Amino acid sequence: MILSKQIINGFIQTELELFKKQFDESPVSEIQDERSLAIAWVSYYFKELVSVENIAAIENYVTEVNYSKNYKTHGWYRISALQSASFILSNNTEHRDTLLNHISCSQGWARGFIIESAGIICPLLDFNNKYLRESTELNLKYSHGCDEQNTVLFLCTKGNAIDKQNWLKSMMKTEKEYHLKFFEGLIKSGKLYQSGFFVRAFNNAKSYFIFKILSEPILAIRQPELFDDIKITFDDLIALEKKHPLNDFYIDLDFLNDTN
């Protein structure tokens, strides 16, 4: 099948404007988090279809928020998913690293959403990213909520299996007993880490996108002149989704037992 750029870009443009309008409202609504995470999800899976205008709009808005007067009060956590989207679409490493740095924030009510936002870009992250490593180690040190999910995210990034094994061994020498049991479980042969943390967040983002498309028929009106030569098949999308290391209730960490 051929997906229309109109649908993808109509969704992003509409939802980004709604996000902007409600950005400073307090308390932040759950729909805002779902909306921005859906934008990041769409950006990841349909990157080739996103227009240069929407790419610029997301990157510019994230930069605007990052340097706004409200950033320190509420902007820093509300913009998390769009920081991921900006990195996906424009490879803005400043936005990526700012997001990763906030993973170790002391506000537990914000940390989960920030880790979900970083989870979207897990396949694009490097294991040697110092911001992600420092945040992961701080969360473990202080036993912050979601420290296990953070650790799994870190281990599933791009990197050498031996480096990951060595990091885990070094952490086992310094961390408390509570974490030792968790680490030991991760390295057992054939061990799959069971958690719905990431896949639930991704599925919620997917549902938001689908329901919005179905409830806004104007976005789905076929306009042949808006189709281009980029083809994304159903099989392509399924393969990409399966390839995402965090998109499962059972996350494969067998590489921790790789002796090659």
PDB file of N, CA and C in Angstrom, residues 110-187:
ATOM      1  N   ALA A 110       7.329  12.609  36.834  1.00  0.00           N
ATOM      2  CA  ALA A 110       7.708  12.967  35.461  1.00  0.00           C
ATOM      3  C   ALA A 110       8.627  11.928  34.827  1.00  0.00           C
ATOM      4  N   ARG A 111       9.334  11.189  35.656  1.00  0.00           N
ATOM      5  CA  ARG A 111      10.388  10.301  35.156  1.00  0.00           C
ATOM      6  C   ARG A 111       9.854   9.222  34.219  1.00  0.00           C
ATOM      7  N   GLY A 112       8.706   8.650  34.555  1.00  0.00           N
ATOM      8  CA  GLY A 112       8.155   7.583  33.724  1.00  0.00           C
ATOM      9  C   GLY A 112       7.898   8.029  32.299  1.00  0.00           C
ATOM     10  N   PHE A 113       7.295   9.206  32.155  1.00  0.00           N
ATOM     11  CA  PHE A 113       6.998   9.718  30.814  1.00  0.00           C
ATOM     12  C   PHE A 113       8.275  10.045  30.050  1.00  0.00           C
ATOM     13  N   ILE A 114       9.268  10.554  30.743  1.00  0.00           N
ATOM     14  CA  ILE A 114      10.537  10.875  30.098  1.00  0.00           C
ATOM     15  C   ILE A 114      11.207   9.600  29.581  1.00  0.00           C
ATOM     16  N   ILE A 115      11.157   8.532  30.370  1.00  0.00           N
ATOM     17  CA  ILE A 115      11.743   7.260  29.946  1.00  0.00           C
ATOM     18  C   ILE A 115      10.953   6.662  28.787  1.00  0.00           C
ATOM     19  N   GLU A 116       9.629   6.799  28.811  1.00  0.00           N
ATOM     20  CA  GLU A 116       8.819   6.348  27.670  1.00  0.00           C
ATOM     21  C   GLU A 116       9.218   7.095  26.402  1.00  0.00           C
ATOM     22  N   SER A 117       9.422   8.400  26.539  1.00  0.00           N
ATOM     23  CA  SER A 117       9.805   9.227  25.388  1.00  0.00           C
ATOM     24  C   SER A 117      11.161   8.804  24.840  1.00  0.00           C
ATOM     25  N   ALA A 118      12.089   8.498  25.737  1.00  0.00           N
ATOM     26  CA  ALA A 118      13.408   8.026  25.304  1.00  0.00           C
ATOM     27  C   ALA A 118      13.311   6.626  24.709  1.00  0.00           C
ATOM     28  N   GLY A 119      12.338   5.848  25.179  1.00  0.00           N
ATOM     29  CA  GLY A 119      12.164   4.494  24.667  1.00  0.00           C
ATOM     30  C   GLY A 119      11.864   4.459  23.181  1.00  0.00           C
ATOM     31  N   ILE A 120      11.130   5.448  22.698  1.00  0.00           N
ATOM     32  CA  ILE A 120      10.811   5.523  21.268  1.00  0.00           C
ATOM     33  C   ILE A 120      12.085   5.521  20.429  1.00  0.00           C
ATOM     34  N   ILE A 121      13.107   6.242  20.895  1.00  0.00           N
ATOM     35  CA  ILE A 121      14.328   6.389  20.103  1.00  0.00           C
ATOM     36  C   ILE A 121      15.420   5.412  20.512  1.00  0.00           C
ATOM     37  N   CYS A 122      15.089   4.421  21.315  1.00  0.00           N
ATOM     38  CA  CYS A 122      16.084   3.446  21.773  1.00  0.00           C
ATOM     39  C   CYS A 122      16.929   2.870  20.635  1.00  0.00           C
ATOM     40  N   PRO A 123      16.335   2.463  19.498  1.00  0.00           N
ATOM     41  CA  PRO A 123      17.152   1.885  18.420  1.00  0.00           C
ATOM     42  C   PRO A 123      18.136   2.872  17.800  1.00  0.00           C
ATOM     43  N   LEU A 124      17.945   4.162  18.068  1.00  0.00           N
ATOM     44  CA  LEU A 124      18.802   5.190  17.484  1.00  0.00           C
ATOM     45  C   LEU A 124      19.876   5.665  18.456  1.00  0.00           C
ATOM     46  N   LEU A 125      19.814   5.192  19.704  1.00  0.00           N
ATOM     47  CA  LEU A 125      20.735   5.653  20.739  1.00  0.00           C
ATOM     48  C   LEU A 125      21.963   4.755  20.825  1.00  0.00           C
ATOM     49  N   ASP A 126      23.088   5.357  21.201  1.00  0.00           N
ATOM     50  CA  ASP A 126      24.330   4.615  21.368  1.00  0.00           C
ATOM     51  C   ASP A 126      24.561   4.280  22.837  1.00  0.00           C
ATOM     52  N   PHE A 127      25.071   3.088  23.079  1.00  0.00           N
ATOM     53  CA  PHE A 127      25.344   2.653  24.444  1.00  0.00           C
ATOM     54  C   PHE A 127      26.361   3.557  25.128  1.00  0.00           C
ATOM     55  N   ASN A 128      27.244   4.170  24.358  1.00  0.00           N
ATOM     56  CA  ASN A 128      28.275   5.015  24.954  1.00  0.00           C
ATOM     57  C   ASN A 128      27.843   6.468  25.125  1.00  0.00           C
ATOM     58  N   ASN A 129      26.540   6.755  24.949  1.00  0.00           N
ATOM     59  CA  ASN A 129      26.065   8.120  25.182  1.00  0.00           C
ATOM     60  C   ASN A 129      26.214   8.454  26.665  1.00  0.00           C
ATOM     61  N   LYS A 130      27.006   9.453  26.973  1.00  0.00           N
ATOM     62  CA  LYS A 130      27.336   9.733  28.371  1.00  0.00           C
ATOM     63  C   LYS A 130      26.138  10.219  29.176  1.00  0.00           C
ATOM     64  N   TYR A 131      25.209  10.911  28.531  1.00  0.00           N
ATOM     65  CA  TYR A 131      24.042  11.425  29.249  1.00  0.00           C
ATOM     66  C   TYR A 131      23.117  10.288  29.667  1.00  0.00           C
ATOM     67  N   LEU A 132      22.927   9.340  28.788  1.00  0.00           N
ATOM     68  CA  LEU A 132      22.087   8.197  29.120  1.00  0.00           C
ATOM     69  C   LEU A 132      22.757   7.330  30.182  1.00  0.00           C
ATOM     70  N   ARG A 133      24.047   7.133  30.051  1.00  0.00           N
ATOM     71  CA  ARG A 133      24.767   6.314  31.031  1.00  0.00           C
ATOM     72  C   ARG A 133      24.733   6.959  32.418  1.00  0.00           C
ATOM     73  N   GLU A 134      25.005   8.248  32.471  1.00  0.00           N
ATOM     74  CA  GLU A 134      25.014   8.935  33.763  1.00  0.00           C
ATOM     75  C   GLU A 134      23.633   8.922  34.408  1.00  0.00           C
ATOM     76  N   SER A 135      22.603   9.137  33.605  1.00  0.00           N
ATOM     77  CA  SER A 135      21.242   9.128  34.139  1.00  0.00           C
ATOM     78  C   SER A 135      20.876   7.743  34.661  1.00  0.00           C
ATOM     79  N   THR A 136      21.237   6.716  33.906  1.00  0.00           N
ATOM     80  CA  THR A 136      20.941   5.343  34.316  1.00  0.00           C
ATOM     81  C   THR A 136      21.620   5.012  35.634  1.00  0.00           C
ATOM     82  N   GLU A 137      22.878   5.365  35.754  1.00  0.00           N
ATOM     83  CA  GLU A 137      23.628   5.048  36.969  1.00  0.00           C
ATOM     84  C   GLU A 137      23.127   5.849  38.166  1.00  0.00           C
ATOM     85  N   LEU A 138      22.699   7.077  37.940  1.00  0.00           N
ATOM     86  CA  LEU A 138      22.136   7.873  39.037  1.00  0.00           C
ATOM     87  C   LEU A 138      20.812   7.294  39.514  1.00  0.00           C
ATOM     88  N   ASN A 139      19.975   6.876  38.581  1.00  0.00           N
ATOM     89  CA  ASN A 139      18.693   6.285  38.970  1.00  0.00           C
ATOM     90  C   ASN A 139      18.900   5.002  39.774  1.00  0.00           C
ATOM     91  N   LEU A 140      19.896   4.224  39.403  1.00  0.00           N
ATOM     92  CA  LEU A 140      20.206   3.012  40.164  1.00  0.00           C
ATOM     93  C   LEU A 140      20.786   3.360  41.531  1.00  0.00           C
ATOM     94  N   LYS A 141      21.653   4.333  41.566  1.00  0.00           N
ATOM     95  CA  LYS A 141      22.292   4.730  42.820  1.00  0.00           C
ATOM     96  C   LYS A 141      21.269   5.149  43.863  1.00  0.00           C
ATOM     97  N   TYR A 142      20.267   5.914  43.433  1.00  0.00           N
ATOM     98  CA  TYR A 142      19.270   6.425  44.376  1.00  0.00           C
ATOM     99  C   TYR A 142      17.974   5.607  44.372  1.00  0.00           C
ATOM    100  N   SER A 143      17.980   4.480  43.669  1.00  0.00           N
ATOM    101  CA  SER A 143      16.805   3.597  43.589  1.00  0.00           C
ATOM    102  C   SER A 143      15.552   4.360  43.188  1.00  0.00           C
ATOM    103  N   HIS A 144      15.703   5.212  42.192  1.00  0.00           N
ATOM    104  CA  HIS A 144      14.567   5.969  41.680  1.00  0.00           C
ATOM    105  C   HIS A 144      13.555   5.034  41.022  1.00  0.00           C
ATOM    106  N   GLY A 145      12.309   5.432  41.038  1.00  0.00           N
ATOM    107  CA  GLY A 145      11.284   4.680  40.338  1.00  0.00           C
ATOM    108  C   GLY A 145      11.615   4.556  38.863  1.00  0.00           C
ATOM    109  N   CYS A 146      11.286   3.435  38.274  1.00  0.00           N
ATOM    110  CA  CYS A 146      11.558   3.132  36.862  1.00  0.00           C
ATOM    111  C   CYS A 146      13.039   2.896  36.585  1.00  0.00           C
ATOM    112  N   ASP A 147      13.830   2.645  37.643  1.00  0.00           N
ATOM    113  CA  ASP A 147      15.256   2.411  37.406  1.00  0.00           C
ATOM    114  C   ASP A 147      15.499   1.123  36.622  1.00  0.00           C
ATOM    115  N   GLU A 148      14.642   0.117  36.813  1.00  0.00           N
ATOM    116  CA  GLU A 148      14.809  -1.125  36.062  1.00  0.00           C
ATOM    117  C   GLU A 148      14.494  -0.915  34.583  1.00  0.00           C
ATOM    118  N   GLN A 149      13.387  -0.221  34.306  1.00  0.00           N
ATOM    119  CA  GLN A 149      13.031   0.068  32.911  1.00  0.00           C
ATOM    120  C   GLN A 149      14.105   0.919  32.246  1.00  0.00           C
ATOM    121  N   ASN A 150      14.651   1.867  33.000  1.00  0.00           N
ATOM    122  CA  ASN A 150      15.734   2.705  32.503  1.00  0.00           C
ATOM    123  C   ASN A 150      16.946   1.845  32.142  1.00  0.00           C
ATOM    124  N   THR A 151      17.271   0.885  32.997  1.00  0.00           N
ATOM    125  CA  THR A 151      18.416   0.008  32.756  1.00  0.00           C
ATOM    126  C   THR A 151      18.218  -0.829  31.496  1.00  0.00           C
ATOM    127  N   VAL A 152      17.023  -1.375  31.325  1.00  0.00           N
ATOM    128  CA  VAL A 152      16.725  -2.177  30.136  1.00  0.00           C
ATOM    129  C   VAL A 152      16.816  -1.317  28.877  1.00  0.00           C
ATOM    130  N   LEU A 153      16.297  -0.101  28.938  1.00  0.00           N
ATOM    131  CA  LEU A 153      16.419   0.837  27.821  1.00  0.00           C
ATOM    132  C   LEU A 153      17.888   1.044  27.468  1.00  0.00           C
ATOM    133  N   PHE A 154      18.708   1.295  28.468  1.00  0.00           N
ATOM    134  CA  PHE A 154      20.132   1.535  28.260  1.00  0.00           C
ATOM    135  C   PHE A 154      20.810   0.327  27.612  1.00  0.00           C
ATOM    136  N   LEU A 155      20.493  -0.862  28.091  1.00  0.00           N
ATOM    137  CA  LEU A 155      21.126  -2.076  27.576  1.00  0.00           C
ATOM    138  C   LEU A 155      20.680  -2.425  26.161  1.00  0.00           C
ATOM    139  N   CYS A 156      19.509  -1.937  25.754  1.00  0.00           N
ATOM    140  CA  CYS A 156      18.974  -2.261  24.425  1.00  0.00           C
ATOM    141  C   CYS A 156      19.398  -1.269  23.346  1.00  0.00           C
ATOM    142  N   THR A 157      20.208  -0.297  23.690  1.00  0.00           N
ATOM    143  CA  THR A 157      20.692   0.657  22.701  1.00  0.00           C
ATOM    144  C   THR A 157      21.747   0.006  21.812  1.00  0.00           C
ATOM    145  N   LYS A 158      22.172   0.729  20.780  1.00  0.00           N
ATOM    146  CA  LYS A 158      23.204   0.219  19.872  1.00  0.00           C
ATOM    147  C   LYS A 158      24.537   0.129  20.613  1.00  0.00           C
ATOM    148  N   GLY A 159      25.188  -1.013  20.514  1.00  0.00           N
ATOM    149  CA  GLY A 159      26.474  -1.135  21.184  1.00  0.00           C
ATOM    150  C   GLY A 159      26.974  -2.562  21.215  1.00  0.00           C
ATOM    151  N   ASN A 160      28.221  -2.707  21.611  1.00  0.00           N
ATOM    152  CA  ASN A 160      28.880  -4.005  21.678  1.00  0.00           C
ATOM    153  C   ASN A 160      28.391  -4.796  22.888  1.00  0.00           C
ATOM    154  N   ALA A 161      28.073  -6.074  22.668  1.00  0.00           N
ATOM    155  CA  ALA A 161      27.561  -6.917  23.750  1.00  0.00           C
ATOM    156  C   ALA A 161      28.565  -7.045  24.892  1.00  0.00           C
ATOM    157  N   ILE A 162      29.846  -7.123  24.559  1.00  0.00           N
ATOM    158  CA  ILE A 162      30.879  -7.252  25.594  1.00  0.00           C
ATOM    159  C   ILE A 162      30.911  -6.006  26.468  1.00  0.00           C
ATOM    160  N   ASP A 163      30.787  -4.835  25.862  1.00  0.00           N
ATOM    161  CA  ASP A 163      30.767  -3.592  26.635  1.00  0.00           C
ATOM    162  C   ASP A 163      29.584  -3.570  27.598  1.00  0.00           C
ATOM    163  N   LYS A 164      28.456  -4.068  27.134  1.00  0.00           N
ATOM    164  CA  LYS A 164      27.260  -4.102  27.984  1.00  0.00           C
ATOM    165  C   LYS A 164      27.443  -5.093  29.132  1.00  0.00           C
ATOM    166  N   GLN A 165      28.046  -6.237  28.832  1.00  0.00           N
ATOM    167  CA  GLN A 165      28.314  -7.229  29.875  1.00  0.00           C
ATOM    168  C   GLN A 165      29.269  -6.664  30.921  1.00  0.00           C
ATOM    169  N   ASN A 166      30.304  -5.976  30.465  1.00  0.00           N
ATOM    170  CA  ASN A 166      31.290  -5.402  31.386  1.00  0.00           C
ATOM    171  C   ASN A 166      30.665  -4.321  32.259  1.00  0.00           C
ATOM    172  N   TRP A 167      29.785  -3.521  31.670  1.00  0.00           N
ATOM    173  CA  TRP A 167      29.107  -2.488  32.461  1.00  0.00           C
ATOM    174  C   TRP A 167      28.255  -3.129  33.539  1.00  0.00           C
ATOM    175  N   LEU A 168      27.527  -4.165  33.167  1.00  0.00           N
ATOM    176  CA  LEU A 168      26.651  -4.839  34.124  1.00  0.00           C
ATOM    177  C   LEU A 168      27.473  -5.463  35.254  1.00  0.00           C
ATOM    178  N   LYS A 169      28.606  -6.057  34.914  1.00  0.00           N
ATOM    179  CA  LYS A 169      29.475  -6.652  35.932  1.00  0.00           C
ATOM    180  C   LYS A 169      30.009  -5.588  36.887  1.00  0.00           C
ATOM    181  N   SER A 170      30.370  -4.438  36.337  1.00  0.00           N
ATOM    182  CA  SER A 170      30.888  -3.366  37.192  1.00  0.00           C
ATOM    183  C   SER A 170      29.811  -2.832  38.120  1.00  0.00           C
ATOM    184  N   MET A 171      28.578  -2.779  37.630  1.00  0.00           N
ATOM    185  CA  MET A 171      27.478  -2.312  38.468  1.00  0.00           C
ATOM    186  C   MET A 171      27.172  -3.318  39.574  1.00  0.00           C
ATOM    187  N   MET A 172      27.345  -4.593  39.293  1.00  0.00           N
ATOM    188  CA  MET A 172      27.072  -5.633  40.289  1.00  0.00           C
ATOM    189  C   MET A 172      28.052  -5.574  41.452  1.00  0.00           C
ATOM    190  N   LYS A 173      29.198  -4.952  41.234  1.00  0.00           N
ATOM    191  CA  LYS A 173      30.198  -4.836  42.296  1.00  0.00           C
ATOM    192  C   LYS A 173      29.902  -3.684  43.250  1.00  0.00           C
ATOM    193  N   THR A 174      29.096  -2.748  42.785  1.00  0.00           N
ATOM    194  CA  THR A 174      28.885  -1.539  43.583  1.00  0.00           C
ATOM    195  C   THR A 174      27.452  -1.331  44.053  1.00  0.00           C
ATOM    196  N   GLU A 175      26.488  -1.965  43.393  1.00  0.00           N
ATOM    197  CA  GLU A 175      25.090  -1.699  43.728  1.00  0.00           C
ATOM    198  C   GLU A 175      24.605  -2.535  44.911  1.00  0.00           C
ATOM    199  N   LYS A 176      23.518  -2.089  45.502  1.00  0.00           N
ATOM    200  CA  LYS A 176      22.934  -2.743  46.672  1.00  0.00           C
ATOM    201  C   LYS A 176      22.281  -4.069  46.308  1.00  0.00           C
ATOM    202  N   GLU A 177      21.954  -4.856  47.331  1.00  0.00           N
ATOM    203  CA  GLU A 177      21.430  -6.209  47.120  1.00  0.00           C
ATOM    204  C   GLU A 177      20.166  -6.213  46.272  1.00  0.00           C
ATOM    205  N   TYR A 178      19.312  -5.225  46.480  1.00  0.00           N
ATOM    206  CA  TYR A 178      18.063  -5.148  45.721  1.00  0.00           C
ATOM    207  C   TYR A 178      18.333  -5.186  44.220  1.00  0.00           C
ATOM    208  N   HIS A 179      19.344  -4.435  43.785  1.00  0.00           N
ATOM    209  CA  HIS A 179      19.665  -4.382  42.369  1.00  0.00           C
ATOM    210  C   HIS A 179      20.435  -5.617  41.908  1.00  0.00           C
ATOM    211  N   LEU A 180      21.173  -6.238  42.816  1.00  0.00           N
ATOM    212  CA  LEU A 180      21.927  -7.428  42.438  1.00  0.00           C
ATOM    213  C   LEU A 180      21.001  -8.528  41.934  1.00  0.00           C
ATOM    214  N   LYS A 181      19.881  -8.713  42.588  1.00  0.00           N
ATOM    215  CA  LYS A 181      18.923  -9.734  42.159  1.00  0.00           C
ATOM    216  C   LYS A 181      18.376  -9.407  40.772  1.00  0.00           C
ATOM    217  N   PHE A 182      18.134  -8.136  40.534  1.00  0.00           N
ATOM    218  CA  PHE A 182      17.652  -7.694  39.224  1.00  0.00           C
ATOM    219  C   PHE A 182      18.705  -7.956  38.154  1.00  0.00           C
ATOM    220  N   PHE A 183      19.959  -7.579  38.433  1.00  0.00           N
ATOM    221  CA  PHE A 183      21.045  -7.784  37.477  1.00  0.00           C
ATOM    222  C   PHE A 183      21.261  -9.265  37.190  1.00  0.00           C
ATOM    223  N   GLU A 184      21.243 -10.071  38.243  1.00  0.00           N
ATOM    224  CA  GLU A 184      21.455 -11.507  38.070  1.00  0.00           C
ATOM    225  C   GLU A 184      20.362 -12.122  37.201  1.00  0.00           C
ATOM    226  N   GLY A 185      19.155 -11.630  37.364  1.00  0.00           N
ATOM    227  CA  GLY A 185      18.054 -12.117  36.544  1.00  0.00           C
ATOM    228  C   GLY A 185      18.240 -11.781  35.079  1.00  0.00           C
ATOM    229  N   LEU A 186      18.831 -10.610  34.813  1.00  0.00           N
ATOM    230  CA  LEU A 186      19.027 -10.182  33.431  1.00  0.00           C
ATOM    231  C   LEU A 186      20.035 -11.048  32.684  1.00  0.00           C
ATOM    232  N   ILE A 187      21.024 -11.561  33.389  1.00  0.00           N
ATOM    233  CA  ILE A 187      22.107 -12.270  32.702  1.00  0.00           C
ATOM    234  C   ILE A 187      21.928 -13.790  32.707  1.00  0.00           C
TER     235      ILE A 187
END
